[in-house]
Tab-separated table of C-alpha atoms in Angstrom:
chain	number	residue	atom	x	y	z
A	1	MET	CA	70.194	48.365	-38.411
A	2	ARG	CA	72.146	47.413	-35.290
A	3	LEU	CA	75.236	45.214	-35.509
A	4	GLY	CA	73.536	42.567	-33.386
A	5	GLN	CA	70.845	42.135	-36.030
A	6	PHE	CA	73.445	40.757	-38.445
A	7	VAL	CA	74.445	37.906	-36.126
A	8	MET	CA	72.724	34.565	-36.692
A	9	ASP	CA	69.651	34.143	-34.485
A	10	THR	CA	69.957	30.902	-32.499
A	11	ALA	CA	66.513	31.100	-30.858
A	12	PRO	CA	65.329	27.795	-32.439
A	13	LEU	CA	68.303	25.969	-30.892
A	14	ARG	CA	67.747	27.558	-27.481
A	15	GLY	CA	64.009	27.039	-27.388
A	16	SER	CA	63.411	23.700	-29.120
A	17	PRO	CA	65.228	20.519	-27.978
A	18	PRO	CA	63.823	18.525	-30.951
A	19	PHE	CA	65.195	21.117	-33.371
A	20	ARG	CA	68.576	20.939	-31.597
A	21	LEU	CA	68.558	17.198	-32.281
A	22	VAL	CA	67.684	17.717	-35.952
A	23	PHE	CA	70.398	20.360	-36.256
A	24	ALA	CA	73.091	18.103	-34.774
A	25	VAL	CA	72.102	15.153	-36.967
A	26	GLN	CA	72.031	17.340	-40.067
A	27	VAL	CA	75.556	18.640	-39.446
A	28	ILE	CA	76.867	15.079	-39.227
A	29	ALA	CA	74.787	13.901	-42.190
A	30	MET	CA	75.874	16.761	-44.442
A	31	VAL	CA	79.539	15.988	-43.878
A	32	GLY	CA	78.902	12.381	-44.872
A	33	THR	CA	76.757	13.299	-47.864
A	34	ASN	CA	79.456	15.562	-49.258
A	35	LEU	CA	82.000	12.785	-48.842
A	36	THR	CA	79.802	10.688	-51.122
A	37	VAL	CA	79.136	13.458	-53.662
A	38	VAL	CA	82.824	14.204	-54.177
A	39	ALA	CA	83.839	10.547	-54.053
A	40	ALA	CA	81.194	9.509	-56.593
A	41	ASN	CA	82.101	12.351	-58.959
A	42	LEU	CA	85.807	11.542	-58.714
A	43	GLN	CA	85.082	7.862	-59.319
A	44	VAL	CA	82.909	8.499	-62.385
A	45	PHE	CA	85.467	10.914	-63.834
A	46	ALA	CA	88.288	8.437	-63.163
A	47	ILE	CA	86.383	5.674	-64.970
A	48	THR	CA	85.190	7.743	-67.931
A	49	ARG	CA	87.367	10.907	-68.052
A	50	SER	CA	84.136	12.709	-68.990
A	51	SER	CA	82.390	15.580	-67.195
A	52	LEU	CA	79.304	14.730	-69.246
A	53	GLN	CA	79.179	11.294	-67.584
A	54	VAL	CA	79.494	12.969	-64.179
A	55	GLY	CA	76.505	15.118	-65.108
A	56	LEU	CA	74.500	12.154	-66.428
A	57	VAL	CA	74.902	10.233	-63.163
A	58	SER	CA	73.662	13.330	-61.381
A	59	LEU	CA	70.734	13.499	-63.814
A	60	ALA	CA	69.798	9.849	-63.120
A	61	LEU	CA	69.814	10.634	-59.403
A	62	GLY	CA	67.724	13.736	-60.028
A	63	VAL	CA	65.040	11.958	-62.065
A	64	ALA	CA	64.616	9.337	-59.334
A	65	LEU	CA	64.632	12.096	-56.747
A	66	LEU	CA	61.798	13.868	-58.572
A	67	PHE	CA	59.482	10.873	-58.278
A	68	GLY	CA	60.555	10.298	-54.681
A	69	LEU	CA	59.843	13.903	-53.737
A	70	LEU	CA	56.367	13.931	-55.269
A	71	ALA	CA	55.479	10.784	-53.346
A	72	GLY	CA	57.291	12.034	-50.246
A	73	GLY	CA	55.334	15.290	-50.220
A	74	VAL	CA	52.024	13.419	-50.101
A	75	LEU	CA	53.428	11.018	-47.510
A	76	ALA	CA	54.643	13.842	-45.268
A	77	ASP	CA	51.099	15.263	-45.094
A	78	ARG	CA	49.566	11.839	-44.377
A	79	ALA	CA	51.873	9.918	-41.999
A	80	SER	CA	54.198	10.341	-39.022
A	81	LYS	CA	57.091	12.499	-40.148
A	82	ARG	CA	59.383	10.846	-37.602
A	83	LEU	CA	58.696	7.404	-39.073
A	84	ILE	CA	59.394	8.662	-42.605
A	85	ILE	CA	62.659	10.350	-41.605
A	86	VAL	CA	64.028	7.361	-39.698
A	87	THR	CA	63.010	4.728	-42.276
A	88	THR	CA	64.495	6.563	-45.244
A	89	ARG	CA	67.819	7.053	-43.467
A	90	LEU	CA	68.059	3.335	-42.805
A	91	GLY	CA	67.419	2.709	-46.511
A	92	MET	CA	70.341	4.930	-47.447
A	93	VAL	CA	72.670	2.820	-45.303
A	94	LEU	CA	72.092	-0.119	-47.671
A	95	VAL	CA	72.649	1.974	-50.822
A	96	LEU	CA	75.896	3.429	-49.510
A	97	GLY	CA	77.074	-0.015	-48.500
A	98	LEU	CA	76.768	-1.091	-52.155
A	99	LEU	CA	78.779	1.930	-53.301
A	100	ALA	CA	81.496	1.174	-50.738
A	101	TRP	CA	81.709	-2.441	-51.921
A	102	ASN	CA	81.873	-1.350	-55.573
A	103	ALA	CA	84.748	1.017	-54.792
A	104	THR	CA	86.817	-1.851	-53.379
A	105	LEU	CA	86.782	-3.709	-56.706
A	106	ASP	CA	89.795	-3.625	-59.020
A	107	SER	CA	87.506	-2.310	-61.786
A	108	PRO	CA	84.567	-0.464	-60.197
A	109	SER	CA	81.341	-0.767	-62.175
A	110	LEU	CA	79.976	2.419	-63.742
A	111	ALA	CA	76.676	0.588	-64.304
A	112	LEU	CA	76.364	-0.060	-60.568
A	113	ILE	CA	76.916	3.629	-59.836
A	114	TYR	CA	74.056	4.463	-62.206
A	115	ALA	CA	71.940	1.696	-60.683
A	116	THR	CA	72.426	2.885	-57.104
A	117	ALA	CA	71.591	6.457	-58.127
A	118	ILE	CA	67.959	5.393	-58.649
A	119	PRO	CA	67.183	4.031	-55.143
A	120	ALA	CA	69.305	6.796	-53.596
A	121	GLY	CA	67.162	9.404	-55.335
A	122	LEU	CA	63.895	7.717	-54.438
A	123	ILE	CA	64.817	7.260	-50.773
A	124	ASN	CA	66.112	10.800	-50.319
A	125	GLY	CA	63.021	12.133	-52.080
A	126	LEU	CA	60.694	10.261	-49.761
A	127	GLY	CA	62.412	11.609	-46.655
A	128	ALA	CA	63.251	15.232	-47.457
A	129	PRO	CA	59.719	16.773	-47.478
A	130	ALA	CA	59.067	15.421	-43.992
A	131	LEU	CA	61.927	17.502	-42.580
A	132	ILE	CA	60.657	20.681	-44.263
A	133	ALA	CA	57.076	20.056	-43.137
A	134	ALA	CA	58.223	19.347	-39.560
A	135	THR	CA	60.064	22.663	-39.100
A	136	PRO	CA	57.107	24.955	-38.240
A	137	ALA	CA	55.871	22.454	-35.649
A	138	LEU	CA	59.327	22.237	-34.077
A	139	VAL	CA	60.185	25.966	-33.924
A	140	GLY	CA	56.958	27.974	-34.459
A	141	GLN	CA	56.076	30.467	-37.189
A	142	GLU	CA	58.006	33.287	-35.485
A	143	ASN	CA	61.291	31.371	-35.811
A	144	LEU	CA	61.072	30.238	-39.435
A	145	ALA	CA	63.772	32.593	-40.745
A	146	PRO	CA	66.317	31.720	-37.994
A	147	ALA	CA	65.521	28.009	-38.474
A	148	GLY	CA	66.079	28.428	-42.233
A	149	ALA	CA	69.467	30.033	-41.578
A	150	LEU	CA	70.450	27.262	-39.184
A	151	THR	CA	69.359	24.622	-41.689
A	152	ALA	CA	71.433	26.363	-44.339
A	153	ILE	CA	74.483	26.410	-42.097
A	154	THR	CA	74.310	22.637	-41.558
A	155	THR	CA	74.501	22.259	-45.329
A	156	GLN	CA	77.453	24.612	-45.556
A	157	ILE	CA	79.387	23.037	-42.690
A	158	GLY	CA	79.052	19.741	-44.509
A	159	ALA	CA	79.963	21.335	-47.830
A	160	MET	CA	83.120	22.861	-46.319
A	161	VAL	CA	84.317	19.904	-44.297
A	162	GLY	CA	83.082	17.042	-46.494
A	163	PRO	CA	84.914	17.883	-49.751
A	164	LEU	CA	88.194	18.585	-47.967
A	165	LEU	CA	87.918	15.285	-46.115
A	166	ALA	CA	86.914	13.524	-49.333
A	167	GLY	CA	89.991	14.760	-51.184
A	168	PHE	CA	92.263	13.729	-48.314
A	169	ILE	CA	90.577	10.352	-47.713
A	170	ALA	CA	90.453	9.525	-51.443
A	171	GLU	CA	94.193	10.062	-51.790
A	172	SER	CA	95.067	8.351	-48.485
A	173	TRP	CA	92.687	5.403	-48.052
A	174	GLY	CA	90.510	5.253	-51.144
A	175	LEU	CA	86.986	6.143	-52.179
A	176	ALA	CA	85.382	3.165	-50.423
A	177	VAL	CA	86.139	4.748	-47.050
A	178	CYS	CA	84.212	7.888	-48.074
A	179	PHE	CA	81.098	5.841	-48.857
A	180	ALA	CA	81.449	3.789	-45.676
A	181	ILE	CA	81.687	6.892	-43.476
A	182	ASP	CA	78.552	8.310	-45.080
A	183	ALA	CA	76.707	5.038	-44.400
A	184	ALA	CA	77.716	5.348	-40.740
A	185	THR	CA	76.372	8.921	-40.532
A	186	PHE	CA	72.983	7.836	-41.902
A	187	LEU	CA	72.818	4.969	-39.401
A	188	LEU	CA	73.675	7.283	-36.517
A	189	GLY	CA	71.088	9.798	-37.721
A	190	ALA	CA	68.347	7.165	-37.846
A	191	VAL	CA	69.053	6.147	-34.261
A	192	LEU	CA	69.103	9.720	-32.933
A	193	LEU	CA	66.062	10.964	-34.852
A	194	ALA	CA	63.991	8.104	-33.456
A	195	PHE	CA	63.765	10.304	-30.329
A	196	LEU	CA	61.822	13.034	-32.158
A	197	PRO	CA	58.108	13.490	-31.444
A	198	LYS	CA	55.844	11.536	-33.824
A	199	LEU	CA	54.855	14.703	-35.754
A	200	GLU	CA	51.531	13.341	-36.942
A	201	PRO	CA	49.759	15.068	-39.872
A	202	GLU	CA	47.220	17.822	-39.264
A	203	GLY	CA	43.814	18.191	-40.899
A	204	SER	CA	42.269	15.630	-43.234
A	205	ALA	CA	45.128	15.104	-45.685
A	206	GLU	CA	45.696	11.575	-44.421
A	207	HIS	CA	42.168	10.625	-45.591
A	208	ALA	CA	42.333	12.251	-49.020
A	209	HIS	CA	42.960	10.379	-52.254
A	210	PRO	CA	46.740	10.581	-53.033
A	211	VAL	CA	46.118	11.986	-56.511
A	212	ARG	CA	43.749	14.601	-55.088
A	213	SER	CA	46.445	15.544	-52.585
A	214	ILE	CA	48.965	16.139	-55.376
A	215	VAL	CA	46.422	18.094	-57.434
A	216	GLU	CA	45.616	20.303	-54.454
A	217	GLY	CA	49.298	21.076	-53.986
A	218	PHE	CA	49.711	22.014	-57.657
A	219	ALA	CA	46.543	24.127	-57.518
A	220	PHE	CA	47.923	26.156	-54.627
A	221	LEU	CA	51.215	26.542	-56.452
A	222	ARG	CA	49.411	27.830	-59.535
A	223	ARG	CA	47.502	30.456	-57.540
A	224	SER	CA	50.389	31.715	-55.400
A	225	ARG	CA	52.510	33.908	-57.652
A	226	VAL	CA	55.030	34.405	-54.846
A	227	VAL	CA	55.682	30.670	-54.495
A	228	THR	CA	55.658	30.281	-58.291
A	229	GLY	CA	58.286	33.022	-58.486
A	230	LEU	CA	60.409	31.274	-55.859
A	231	LEU	CA	60.495	28.155	-58.009
A	232	LEU	CA	61.122	29.922	-61.313
A	233	ILE	CA	63.966	32.063	-60.039
A	234	ASP	CA	65.664	28.978	-58.660
A	235	VAL	CA	65.424	27.341	-62.091
A	236	CYS	CA	67.532	30.147	-63.556
A	237	ALA	CA	70.362	29.486	-61.111
A	238	MET	CA	70.214	25.702	-60.991
A	239	VAL	CA	69.604	24.776	-64.622
A	240	PHE	CA	71.677	27.402	-66.410
A	241	ALA	CA	74.496	28.272	-64.000
A	242	MET	CA	75.417	25.116	-62.087
A	243	PRO	CA	79.244	24.904	-61.948
A	244	TYR	CA	79.763	21.866	-59.688
A	245	VAL	CA	79.867	19.263	-62.447
A	246	LEU	CA	82.998	20.920	-63.844
A	247	PHE	CA	84.928	20.861	-60.563
A	248	PRO	CA	86.605	17.463	-61.131
A	249	GLU	CA	87.698	18.481	-64.640
A	250	MET	CA	88.895	21.941	-63.638
A	251	GLY	CA	90.508	20.715	-60.426
A	252	VAL	CA	92.494	17.967	-62.147
A	253	ALA	CA	93.116	19.445	-65.606
A	254	VAL	CA	93.313	23.191	-64.885
A	255	PHE	CA	94.270	23.743	-61.261
A	256	GLY	CA	96.497	20.788	-60.448
A	257	GLY	CA	94.888	17.712	-58.906
A	258	GLU	CA	92.375	16.042	-56.616
A	259	PHE	CA	93.148	18.330	-53.681
A	260	ALA	CA	92.371	21.348	-55.882
A	261	THR	CA	89.051	19.663	-56.700
A	262	GLY	CA	88.312	19.477	-52.991
A	263	LEU	CA	89.112	23.186	-52.640
A	264	LEU	CA	86.720	24.037	-55.478
A	265	TYR	CA	83.919	22.099	-53.794
A	266	ALA	CA	84.689	23.699	-50.416
A	267	ALA	CA	84.992	27.336	-51.568
A	268	PRO	CA	81.251	27.990	-52.098
A	269	ALA	CA	80.601	26.508	-48.672
A	270	VAL	CA	83.062	28.911	-47.032
A	271	GLY	CA	81.215	31.905	-48.473
A	272	ALA	CA	77.879	30.319	-47.609
A	273	PHE	CA	78.990	29.651	-44.031
A	274	LEU	CA	80.007	33.284	-43.532
A	275	ALA	CA	76.735	34.471	-45.046
A	276	ALA	CA	74.741	32.206	-42.727
A	277	LEU	CA	76.654	33.448	-39.662
A	278	THR	CA	75.654	37.033	-40.524
A	279	SER	CA	72.084	36.229	-41.600
A	280	GLY	CA	70.200	37.733	-38.660
A	281	TRP	CA	68.971	40.563	-40.891
A	282	THR	CA	67.056	38.174	-43.174
A	283	ALA	CA	64.229	37.883	-40.606
A	284	THR	CA	63.583	41.640	-40.533
A	285	VAL	CA	64.486	42.909	-44.009
A	286	ALA	CA	61.533	44.834	-45.440
A	287	ARG	CA	61.645	43.565	-49.053
A	288	SER	CA	62.534	39.894	-48.799
A	289	GLY	CA	61.529	39.189	-52.397
A	290	LEU	CA	63.693	41.978	-53.785
A	291	VAL	CA	66.705	40.802	-51.779
A	292	LEU	CA	66.085	37.268	-53.043
A	293	ILE	CA	66.182	38.509	-56.632
A	294	GLY	CA	69.446	40.369	-55.976
A	295	SER	CA	71.074	37.313	-54.412
A	296	VAL	CA	70.309	35.118	-57.448
A	297	LEU	CA	71.656	37.814	-59.768
A	298	LEU	CA	74.862	37.826	-57.719
A	299	TRP	CA	75.098	34.018	-58.083
A	300	GLY	CA	74.954	34.293	-61.873
A	301	LEU	CA	77.579	37.040	-61.975
A	302	ALA	CA	79.892	35.058	-59.685
A	303	VAL	CA	79.632	31.989	-61.948
A	304	ILE	CA	80.666	34.185	-64.876
A	305	GLY	CA	83.656	35.379	-62.821
A	306	PHE	CA	84.596	31.786	-61.986
A	307	GLY	CA	84.579	30.891	-65.684
A	308	LEU	CA	86.959	33.769	-66.435
A	309	SER	CA	89.305	33.087	-63.493
A	310	PRO	CA	93.015	33.017	-64.468
A	311	ALA	CA	94.229	31.386	-61.235
A	312	LEU	CA	93.007	29.052	-58.488
A	313	TRP	CA	92.779	31.762	-55.800
A	314	VAL	CA	90.620	33.940	-58.073
A	315	ALA	CA	88.347	30.983	-58.823
A	316	LEU	CA	88.006	30.247	-55.105
A	317	LEU	CA	87.107	33.885	-54.397
A	318	PHE	CA	84.319	33.941	-56.994
A	319	LEU	CA	83.021	30.590	-55.759
A	320	ALA	CA	82.918	31.927	-52.192
A	321	VAL	CA	80.838	34.891	-53.385
A	322	ALA	CA	78.534	32.492	-55.223
A	323	GLY	CA	78.151	30.408	-52.074
A	324	ALA	CA	77.248	33.473	-49.988
A	325	ALA	CA	74.634	34.549	-52.539
A	326	ASP	CA	73.202	31.030	-52.686
A	327	THR	CA	72.790	30.825	-48.914
A	328	ILE	CA	70.936	34.134	-48.658
A	329	SER	CA	68.751	32.955	-51.535
A	330	GLU	CA	68.092	29.606	-49.847
A	331	ILE	CA	67.181	31.181	-46.493
A	332	LEU	CA	64.737	33.605	-48.101
A	333	ARG	CA	63.230	31.016	-50.469
A	334	ARG	CA	62.688	28.500	-47.672
A	335	THR	CA	61.254	31.086	-45.275
A	336	LEU	CA	58.974	32.762	-47.813
A	337	LEU	CA	57.662	29.373	-48.905
A	338	GLN	CA	56.922	28.301	-45.328
A	339	HIS	CA	55.410	31.709	-44.536
A	340	HIS	CA	53.085	31.749	-47.557
A	341	THR	CA	52.020	28.071	-47.443
A	342	PRO	CA	49.395	26.696	-45.023
A	343	GLU	CA	50.818	24.048	-42.721
A	344	ARG	CA	48.540	21.313	-44.021
A	345	LEU	CA	50.078	21.773	-47.496
A	346	LEU	CA	53.711	22.164	-46.463
A	347	GLY	CA	54.689	18.582	-47.240
A	348	ARG	CA	53.362	18.741	-50.789
A	349	VAL	CA	54.437	22.287	-51.623
A	350	GLY	CA	57.803	21.723	-49.937
A	351	SER	CA	58.304	18.577	-52.006
A	352	MET	CA	57.621	20.542	-55.199
A	353	TRP	CA	60.210	23.116	-54.185
A	354	LEU	CA	62.744	20.397	-53.392
A	355	ALA	CA	61.866	18.559	-56.616
A	356	GLN	CA	62.456	21.696	-58.638
A	357	ALA	CA	65.688	22.519	-56.801
A	358	THR	CA	67.219	19.046	-56.865
A	359	THR	CA	66.133	17.983	-60.329
A	360	GLY	CA	67.056	21.446	-61.565
A	361	THR	CA	70.526	20.922	-60.158
A	362	SER	CA	70.782	17.538	-61.864
A	363	ALA	CA	69.567	18.963	-65.152
A	364	GLY	CA	71.962	21.878	-64.729
A	365	ASN	CA	74.877	19.511	-64.211
A	366	ALA	CA	73.967	17.695	-67.413
A	367	VAL	CA	73.526	20.987	-69.303
A	368	MET	CA	76.852	22.364	-68.071
A	369	GLY	CA	78.618	19.082	-68.800
A	370	GLY	CA	77.283	19.162	-72.372
A	371	LEU	CA	78.173	22.835	-72.832
A	372	SER	CA	81.719	22.169	-71.638
A	373	ARG	CA	82.167	19.647	-74.453
A	374	LEU	CA	80.997	22.195	-77.009
A	375	LEU	CA	82.567	25.397	-75.671
A	376	GLY	CA	85.166	24.350	-73.129
A	377	SER	CA	84.673	24.699	-69.384
A	378	GLY	CA	85.433	28.434	-69.114
A	379	LEU	CA	83.093	29.584	-71.898
A	380	ALA	CA	80.372	27.194	-70.705
A	381	LEU	CA	80.397	28.859	-67.282
A	382	VAL	CA	80.276	32.350	-68.789
A	383	ALA	CA	77.367	31.434	-71.085
A	384	GLY	CA	75.411	29.729	-68.307
A	385	GLY	CA	75.914	32.609	-65.891
A	386	ALA	CA	74.749	35.117	-68.501
A	387	VAL	CA	71.548	33.145	-69.186
A	388	CYS	CA	70.897	33.019	-65.427
A	389	VAL	CA	71.214	36.801	-65.096
A	390	LEU	CA	68.902	37.475	-68.046
A	391	GLY	CA	66.339	34.974	-66.765
A	392	VAL	CA	66.245	36.496	-63.282
A	393	VAL	CA	65.730	39.977	-64.712
A	394	GLY	CA	62.840	38.671	-66.830
A	395	ILE	CA	61.144	36.965	-63.857
A	396	ALA	CA	61.539	40.057	-61.677
A	397	ILE	CA	59.796	42.150	-64.338
A	398	ALA	CA	57.024	39.600	-64.965
A	399	LEU	CA	56.196	38.879	-61.298
A	400	PRO	CA	55.828	42.078	-59.256
A	401	GLU	CA	54.344	39.957	-56.436
A	402	LEU	CA	57.754	38.377	-55.940
A	403	ARG	CA	59.476	41.765	-55.846
A	404	LYS	CA	57.028	42.959	-53.185
A	405	ALA	CA	57.014	39.771	-51.069
A	406	THR	CA	57.757	40.163	-47.354
A	407	LEU	CA	57.775	38.001	-44.231
A	408	SER	CA	55.217	40.211	-42.494
A	409	GLY	CA	52.240	38.985	-44.508
A	410	PRO	CA	49.926	37.526	-45.438
A	411	SER	CA	48.349	36.415	-42.176
A	412	ALA	CA	47.500	32.787	-41.427
A	413	ASP	CA	43.832	33.476	-42.208
A	414	GLU	CA	44.754	34.985	-45.565
A	415	ARG	CA	46.945	31.993	-46.387
A	416	GLU	CA	44.095	29.657	-45.522
A	417	ARG	CA	41.633	31.611	-47.683
A	418	VAL	CA	44.033	31.248	-50.640
A	419	THR	CA	44.137	27.515	-50.030
A	420	ASP	CA	40.337	27.289	-49.822
A	421	GLY	CA	40.134	28.940	-53.230
A	422	CYS	CA	42.577	26.387	-54.639
A	423	LYS	CA	40.763	23.197	-53.603
A	424	VAL	CA	40.001	20.925	-56.535
A	425	SER	CA	37.338	18.228	-56.541
A	426	PHE	CA	38.463	14.775	-57.661
A	427	THR	CA	36.144	12.097	-58.865
């Protein structure tokens, strides 16, 4: 493999002006979103002094997000994706405005934080599938892997810059400024993304009964063992080995303060950013499924290492490795899903993937928060990482289709034949 094949492929940015616009907006939005994530977690921990409460707020967001994603997947296959994307971003401006106001109070309301988690989850869930479903139309099937890497890098830029800014802003000007900046990024994104093409739905999905649309998506998921494997392997990482909920506790109580918390949030993003920059090989690797399995195993092992870390720099190193493994996993999961799913089903199947990933993360935060109360933070991380590793090994043995999955097949006709076999009548 030549050195040049390791460098990130920027063909989608060079060849697609609409994708360039999406990329730019996503970079800005991810910085703002991470400001809010860190600020909200710090605020909940400051009010309650409980990592379990931090996890429960995340769980409330995740439950709402689940319902939003299921509805958003159907919507993305039935309506203009541009309209969905713009409208949902405007809705988030209002939610973040409430959080900013709450943070200015002398005694911020924990109940209001829980209450705003519900509309935030619903709105984000309605909008996210439209972006996934729009990608093939914006870049073409031949550029799915590079587009996945570029999408991943927007997340990691935000995850590196956002937490560091959040820690600095929280100590300097207060948490309300973090929420206000995020509101501004969503408003700017809505204005810019209004210039996208309409991205109208293809096929007859817009005329189908909504329940039939959901059933058809689940039927395809049931038949495609590759896509099923993608979802199950992600469950192992997200539900059993999710360390983020413990960052406020470990940053403040173990490693020295709010700035250390920001470093913990940023460290996985640094590793992820480096992995994304050298991700050119992911488009040509022969055994994409096998590499995916290895990357999730590495995530679990790195979480175990983080739990055993005796010093901050060691913890940051293991978190960087975890971030790199997570990015390779995300690129391959996203690309394999888009490659194996017919375009007319991408909104629904993509929403199921996002629902599993995001609600799995929320459930994982709650699980890890509860384990930390029983075992302490270090042992909780070790136990969760070990369960992740064992689960991945079990899935790899049970689903040989996932081990053998590649980006070179099946063809579009084969994908469509699978879908035809999955259609379910609804009366």
